[in-house]
Coordinates of C-alpha atoms and ligand atoms in Angstrom, one line a residue:
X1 CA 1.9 26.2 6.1
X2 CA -1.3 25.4 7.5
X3 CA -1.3 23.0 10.7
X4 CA -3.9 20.7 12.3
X5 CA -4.4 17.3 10.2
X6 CA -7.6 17.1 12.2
X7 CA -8.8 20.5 12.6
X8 CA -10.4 20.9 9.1
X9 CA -10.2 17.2 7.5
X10 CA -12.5 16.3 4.4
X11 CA -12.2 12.4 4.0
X12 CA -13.5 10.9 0.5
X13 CA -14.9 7.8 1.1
X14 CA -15.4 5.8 -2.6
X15 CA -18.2 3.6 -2.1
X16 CA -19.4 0.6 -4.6
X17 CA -21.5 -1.9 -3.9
X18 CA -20.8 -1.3 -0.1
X19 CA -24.5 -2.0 1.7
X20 CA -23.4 -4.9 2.9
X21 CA -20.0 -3.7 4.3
X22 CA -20.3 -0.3 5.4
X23 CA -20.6 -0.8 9.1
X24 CA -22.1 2.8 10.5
X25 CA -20.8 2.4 14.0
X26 CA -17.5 2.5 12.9
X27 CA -18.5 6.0 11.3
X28 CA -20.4 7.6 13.6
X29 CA -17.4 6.8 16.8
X30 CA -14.8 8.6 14.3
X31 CA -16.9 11.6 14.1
X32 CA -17.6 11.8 17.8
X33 CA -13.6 11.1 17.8
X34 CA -12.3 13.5 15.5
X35 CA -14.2 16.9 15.7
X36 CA -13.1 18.5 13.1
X37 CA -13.6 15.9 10.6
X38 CA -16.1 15.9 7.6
X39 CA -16.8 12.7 5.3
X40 CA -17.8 12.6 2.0
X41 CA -19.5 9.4 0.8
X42 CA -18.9 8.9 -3.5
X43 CA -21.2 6.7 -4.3
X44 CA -20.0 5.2 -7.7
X45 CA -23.2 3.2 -9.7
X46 CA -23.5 0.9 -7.2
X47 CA -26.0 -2.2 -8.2
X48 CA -26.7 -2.7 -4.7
X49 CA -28.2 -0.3 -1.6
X50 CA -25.4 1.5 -1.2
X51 CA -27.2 4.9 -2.1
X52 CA -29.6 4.2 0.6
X53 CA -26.8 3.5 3.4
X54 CA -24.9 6.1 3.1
X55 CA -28.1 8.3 2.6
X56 CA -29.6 7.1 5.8
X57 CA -26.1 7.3 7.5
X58 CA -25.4 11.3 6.1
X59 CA -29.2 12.0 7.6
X60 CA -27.8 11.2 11.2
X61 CA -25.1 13.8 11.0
X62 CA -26.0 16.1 8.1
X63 CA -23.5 19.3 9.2
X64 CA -20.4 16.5 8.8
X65 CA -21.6 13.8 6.4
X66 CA -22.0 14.6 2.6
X67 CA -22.8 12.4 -0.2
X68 CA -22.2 12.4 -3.9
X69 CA -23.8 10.4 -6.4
X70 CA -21.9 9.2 -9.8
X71 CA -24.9 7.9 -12.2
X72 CA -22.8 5.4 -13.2
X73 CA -19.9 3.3 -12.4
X74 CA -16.9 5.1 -13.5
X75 CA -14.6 3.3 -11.3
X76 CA -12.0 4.0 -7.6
X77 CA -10.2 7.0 -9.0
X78 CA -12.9 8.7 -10.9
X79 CA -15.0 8.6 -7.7
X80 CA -12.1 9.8 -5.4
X81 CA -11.1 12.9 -8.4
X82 CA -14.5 13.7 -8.4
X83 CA -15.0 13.2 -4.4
X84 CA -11.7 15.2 -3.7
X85 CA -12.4 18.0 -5.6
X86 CA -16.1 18.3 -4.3
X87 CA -14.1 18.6 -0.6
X88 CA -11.8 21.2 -2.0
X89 CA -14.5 23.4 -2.7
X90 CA -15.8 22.8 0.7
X91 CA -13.1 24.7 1.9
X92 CA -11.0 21.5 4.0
X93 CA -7.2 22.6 4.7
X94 CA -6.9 19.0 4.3
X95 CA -8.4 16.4 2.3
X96 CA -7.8 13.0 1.7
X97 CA -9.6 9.5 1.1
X98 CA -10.5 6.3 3.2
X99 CA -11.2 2.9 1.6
X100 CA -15.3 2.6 2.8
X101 CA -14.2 -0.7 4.3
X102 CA -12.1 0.5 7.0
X103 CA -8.7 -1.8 6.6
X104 CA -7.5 1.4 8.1
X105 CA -9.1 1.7 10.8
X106 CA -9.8 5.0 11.5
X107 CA -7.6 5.4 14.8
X108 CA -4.8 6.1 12.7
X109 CA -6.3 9.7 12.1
X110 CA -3.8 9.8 14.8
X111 CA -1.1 9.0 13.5
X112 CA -1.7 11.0 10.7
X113 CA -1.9 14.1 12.7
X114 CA 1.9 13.4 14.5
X115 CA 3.3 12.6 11.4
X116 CA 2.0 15.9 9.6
X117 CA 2.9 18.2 13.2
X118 CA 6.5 16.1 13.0
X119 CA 7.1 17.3 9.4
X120 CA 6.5 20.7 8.9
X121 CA 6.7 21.1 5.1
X122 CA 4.1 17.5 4.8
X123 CA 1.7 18.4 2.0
X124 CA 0.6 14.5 1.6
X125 CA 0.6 11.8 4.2
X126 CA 0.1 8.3 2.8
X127 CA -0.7 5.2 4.9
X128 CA 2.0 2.6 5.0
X129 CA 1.1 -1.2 5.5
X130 CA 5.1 -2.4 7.1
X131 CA 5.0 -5.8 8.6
X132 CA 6.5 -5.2 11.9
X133 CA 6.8 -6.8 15.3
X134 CA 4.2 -5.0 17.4
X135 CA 2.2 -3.9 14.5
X136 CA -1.1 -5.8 13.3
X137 CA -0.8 -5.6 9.9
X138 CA -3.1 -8.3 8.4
X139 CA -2.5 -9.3 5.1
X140 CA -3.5 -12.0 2.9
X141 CA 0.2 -13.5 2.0
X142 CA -0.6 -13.7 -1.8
X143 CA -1.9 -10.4 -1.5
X144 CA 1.5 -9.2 0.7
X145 CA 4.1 -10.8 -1.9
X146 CA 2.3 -9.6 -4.9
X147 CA 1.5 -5.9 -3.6
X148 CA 5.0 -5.9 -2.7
X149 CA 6.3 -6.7 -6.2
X150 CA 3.9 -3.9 -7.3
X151 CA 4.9 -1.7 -4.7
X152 CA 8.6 -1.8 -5.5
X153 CA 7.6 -1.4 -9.9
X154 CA 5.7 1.8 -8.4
X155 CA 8.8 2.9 -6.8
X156 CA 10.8 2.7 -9.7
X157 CA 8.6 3.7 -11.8
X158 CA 8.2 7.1 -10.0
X159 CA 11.7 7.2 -8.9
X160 CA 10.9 7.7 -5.8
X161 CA 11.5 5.5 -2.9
X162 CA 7.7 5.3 -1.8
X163 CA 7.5 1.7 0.3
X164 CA 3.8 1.6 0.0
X165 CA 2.1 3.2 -2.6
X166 CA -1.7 1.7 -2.3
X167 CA -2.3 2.0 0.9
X168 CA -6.0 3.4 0.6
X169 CA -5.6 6.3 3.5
X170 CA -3.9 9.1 1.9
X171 CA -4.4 12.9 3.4
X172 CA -3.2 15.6 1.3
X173 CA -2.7 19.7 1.6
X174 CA -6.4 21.2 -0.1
X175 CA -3.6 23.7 -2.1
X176 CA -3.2 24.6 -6.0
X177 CA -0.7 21.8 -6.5
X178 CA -3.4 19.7 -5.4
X179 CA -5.9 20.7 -7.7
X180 CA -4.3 21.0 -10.9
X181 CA -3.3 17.8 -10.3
X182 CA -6.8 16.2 -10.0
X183 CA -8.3 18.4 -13.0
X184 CA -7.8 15.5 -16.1
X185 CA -9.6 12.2 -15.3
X186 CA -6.6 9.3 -14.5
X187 CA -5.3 7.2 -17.2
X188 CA -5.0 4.3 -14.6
X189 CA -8.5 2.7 -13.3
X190 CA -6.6 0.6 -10.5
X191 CA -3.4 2.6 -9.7
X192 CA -4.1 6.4 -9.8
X193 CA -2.8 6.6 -6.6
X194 CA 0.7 5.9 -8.4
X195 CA -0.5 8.8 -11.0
X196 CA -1.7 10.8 -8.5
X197 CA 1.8 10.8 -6.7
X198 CA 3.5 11.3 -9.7
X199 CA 1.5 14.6 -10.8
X200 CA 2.1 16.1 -7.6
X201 CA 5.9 15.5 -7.9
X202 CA 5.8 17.0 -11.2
X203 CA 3.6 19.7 -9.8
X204 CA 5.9 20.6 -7.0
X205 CA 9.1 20.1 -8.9
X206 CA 7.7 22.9 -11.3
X207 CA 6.2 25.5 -8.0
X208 CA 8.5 24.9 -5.5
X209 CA 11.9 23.6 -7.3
X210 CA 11.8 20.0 -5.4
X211 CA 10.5 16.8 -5.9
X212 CA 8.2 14.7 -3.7
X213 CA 10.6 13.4 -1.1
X214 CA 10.3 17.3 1.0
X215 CA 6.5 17.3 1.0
X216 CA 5.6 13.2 1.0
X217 CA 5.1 11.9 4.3
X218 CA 4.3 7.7 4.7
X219 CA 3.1 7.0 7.9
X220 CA 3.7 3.2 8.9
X221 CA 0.4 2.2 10.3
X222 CA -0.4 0.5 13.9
X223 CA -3.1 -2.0 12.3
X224 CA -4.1 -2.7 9.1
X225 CA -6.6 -5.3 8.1
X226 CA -7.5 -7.1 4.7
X227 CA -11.1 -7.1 4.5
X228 CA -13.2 -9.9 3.0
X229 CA -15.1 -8.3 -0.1
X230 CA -12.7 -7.1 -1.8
X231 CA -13.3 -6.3 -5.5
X232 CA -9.6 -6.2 -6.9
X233 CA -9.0 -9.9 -9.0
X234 CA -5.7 -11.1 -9.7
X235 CA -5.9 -10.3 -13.6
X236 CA -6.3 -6.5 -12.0
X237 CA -2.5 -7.2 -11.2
X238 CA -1.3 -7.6 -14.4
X239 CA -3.5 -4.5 -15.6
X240 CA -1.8 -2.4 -12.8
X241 CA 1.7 -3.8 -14.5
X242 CA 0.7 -2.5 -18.0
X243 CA -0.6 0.7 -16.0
X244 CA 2.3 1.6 -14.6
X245 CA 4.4 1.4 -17.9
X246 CA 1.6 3.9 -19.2
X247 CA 2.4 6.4 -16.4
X248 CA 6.5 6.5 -16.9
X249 CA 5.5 7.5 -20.6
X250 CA 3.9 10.2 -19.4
X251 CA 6.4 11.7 -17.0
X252 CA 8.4 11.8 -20.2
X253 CA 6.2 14.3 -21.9
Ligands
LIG301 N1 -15.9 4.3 -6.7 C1 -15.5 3.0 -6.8 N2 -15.0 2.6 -5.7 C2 -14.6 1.3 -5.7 C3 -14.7 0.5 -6.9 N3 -14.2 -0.7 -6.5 C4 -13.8 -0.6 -5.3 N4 -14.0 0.6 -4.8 C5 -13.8 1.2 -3.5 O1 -12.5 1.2 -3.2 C6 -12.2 0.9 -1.9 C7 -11.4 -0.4 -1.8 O2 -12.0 -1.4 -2.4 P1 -11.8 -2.9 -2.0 O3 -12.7 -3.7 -2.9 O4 -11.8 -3.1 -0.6 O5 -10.3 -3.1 -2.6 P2 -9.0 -3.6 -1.9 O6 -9.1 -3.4 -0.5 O7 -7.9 -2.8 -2.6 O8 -8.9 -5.0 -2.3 C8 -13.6 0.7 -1.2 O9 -13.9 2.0 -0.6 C9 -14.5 0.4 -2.4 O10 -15.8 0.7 -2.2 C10 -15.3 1.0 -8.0 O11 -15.5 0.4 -9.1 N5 -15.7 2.3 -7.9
LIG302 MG1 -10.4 -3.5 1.0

């Protein structure tokens, strides 16, 4: 299996209605930072000037920075399907996507790369947002209590003991598995991170003979932040309940 997280890294970063929050600096250090990382900025209909940002941003590091314009809003995991396969063809060993407002702070590329170099047979890595002692983890507490309930639905739903299952950092192996799993559009407008995890199980169950837990990796981030600007709503919640019963029917098929 192929090695070095950061040696040939294609980050999708989904971007709507960002101009205000998309904070370049922030960009520009983790290139300087992580050599052998590429970005690719989705922008997804935005109303605002995001096309312009992430244009005049891409134009300061053209060989690394790539955009991709969806005419019209088609929502998070449109723009990341659509954004991941665009880095597949690109030819990254690795690619994976980065909320555009940086609650993971890009630092934990680090982390990422021990935690794939520790597990040799890691074919995703997902960001995990555990309250700990020592950590900054920086969470609205309605947000905490609710994501949590969500969190442990997800879990069931997949059977699979994932603690954190939108975390938006996830970094996955550019293979076949990977692909055929991002060729249909996803059911789920808010939770295709919980379809996308459950089509890779399914895809690995059927190529390899076992199920997520040898190949998923969550790596328990250092600091995490909630940032201000968010454009989930708490009636998205109860969507993301009705979404995930959607998503265990399918399993069943
Ligand atoms: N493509 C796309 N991205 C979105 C949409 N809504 C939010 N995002 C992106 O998803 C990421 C997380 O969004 P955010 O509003 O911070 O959600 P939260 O952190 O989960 O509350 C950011 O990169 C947003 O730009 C959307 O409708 N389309
Ligand atoms: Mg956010």
């Amino acid at each position: 299996m192929s090695r070095g997280l950061l040696d040939a890294l294609t980050l999708v970063v989904p971007c709507y209605n960002e101009a205000r929050r998309f904070d370049a600096g922030r960009f520009t250090a983790a290139l300087a930072r992580f050599p052998g990382l590429q970005l690719l900025l989705v922008n997804d209909g935005s109303s605002d000037a995001t096309e312009a940002v992430i244009e005049a941003f891409a134009a300061t590091s053209a060989e690394r920075v790539r955009t991709l314009s969806l005419g019209e809003n088609r929502g998070k995991a449109e723009a990341v399907r659509a954004g991941l396969l665009a880095a597949m063809d690109g030819g990254a060993a690795w690619v994976g996507f980065w909320d555009a407002d940086l609650a993971t702070p890009f630092e934990a590329l680090e982390e990422f790369s021990v935690a794939a170099a520790r597990h040799d047979e890691a074919r995703a890595l997902i960001g995990s947002r555990v309250r700990l002692l020592g950590r900054e983890i920086d969470r609205n507490p309605v947000r905490h209590v609710l994501g949590r309930l969500f969190a442990t639905a997800a879990s069931v739903t997949l059977d699979l003991p994932v603690y954190d299952t939108q975390c938006g950092a996830k970094i996955f192996l550019a293979d076949e598995t990977l692909r055929s799993a991002l060729q249909e559009p996803f059911a789920s407008r808010w939770i295709f991170d919980v379809e996308l995890l459950q089509r890779l199980d399914v895809g690995w169950l059927r190529t390899t003979g076992r199920r997520a837990t040898a190949y998923l990796v969550e790596v328990p981030l250092l600091a995490w932040q909630d940032v201000k600007g968010s454009s989930v709503r708490g009636r998205d919640f109860l969507r993301a309940g009705a979404e995930l019963a959607v998503i265990r029917s399918r399993r069943n098929r």
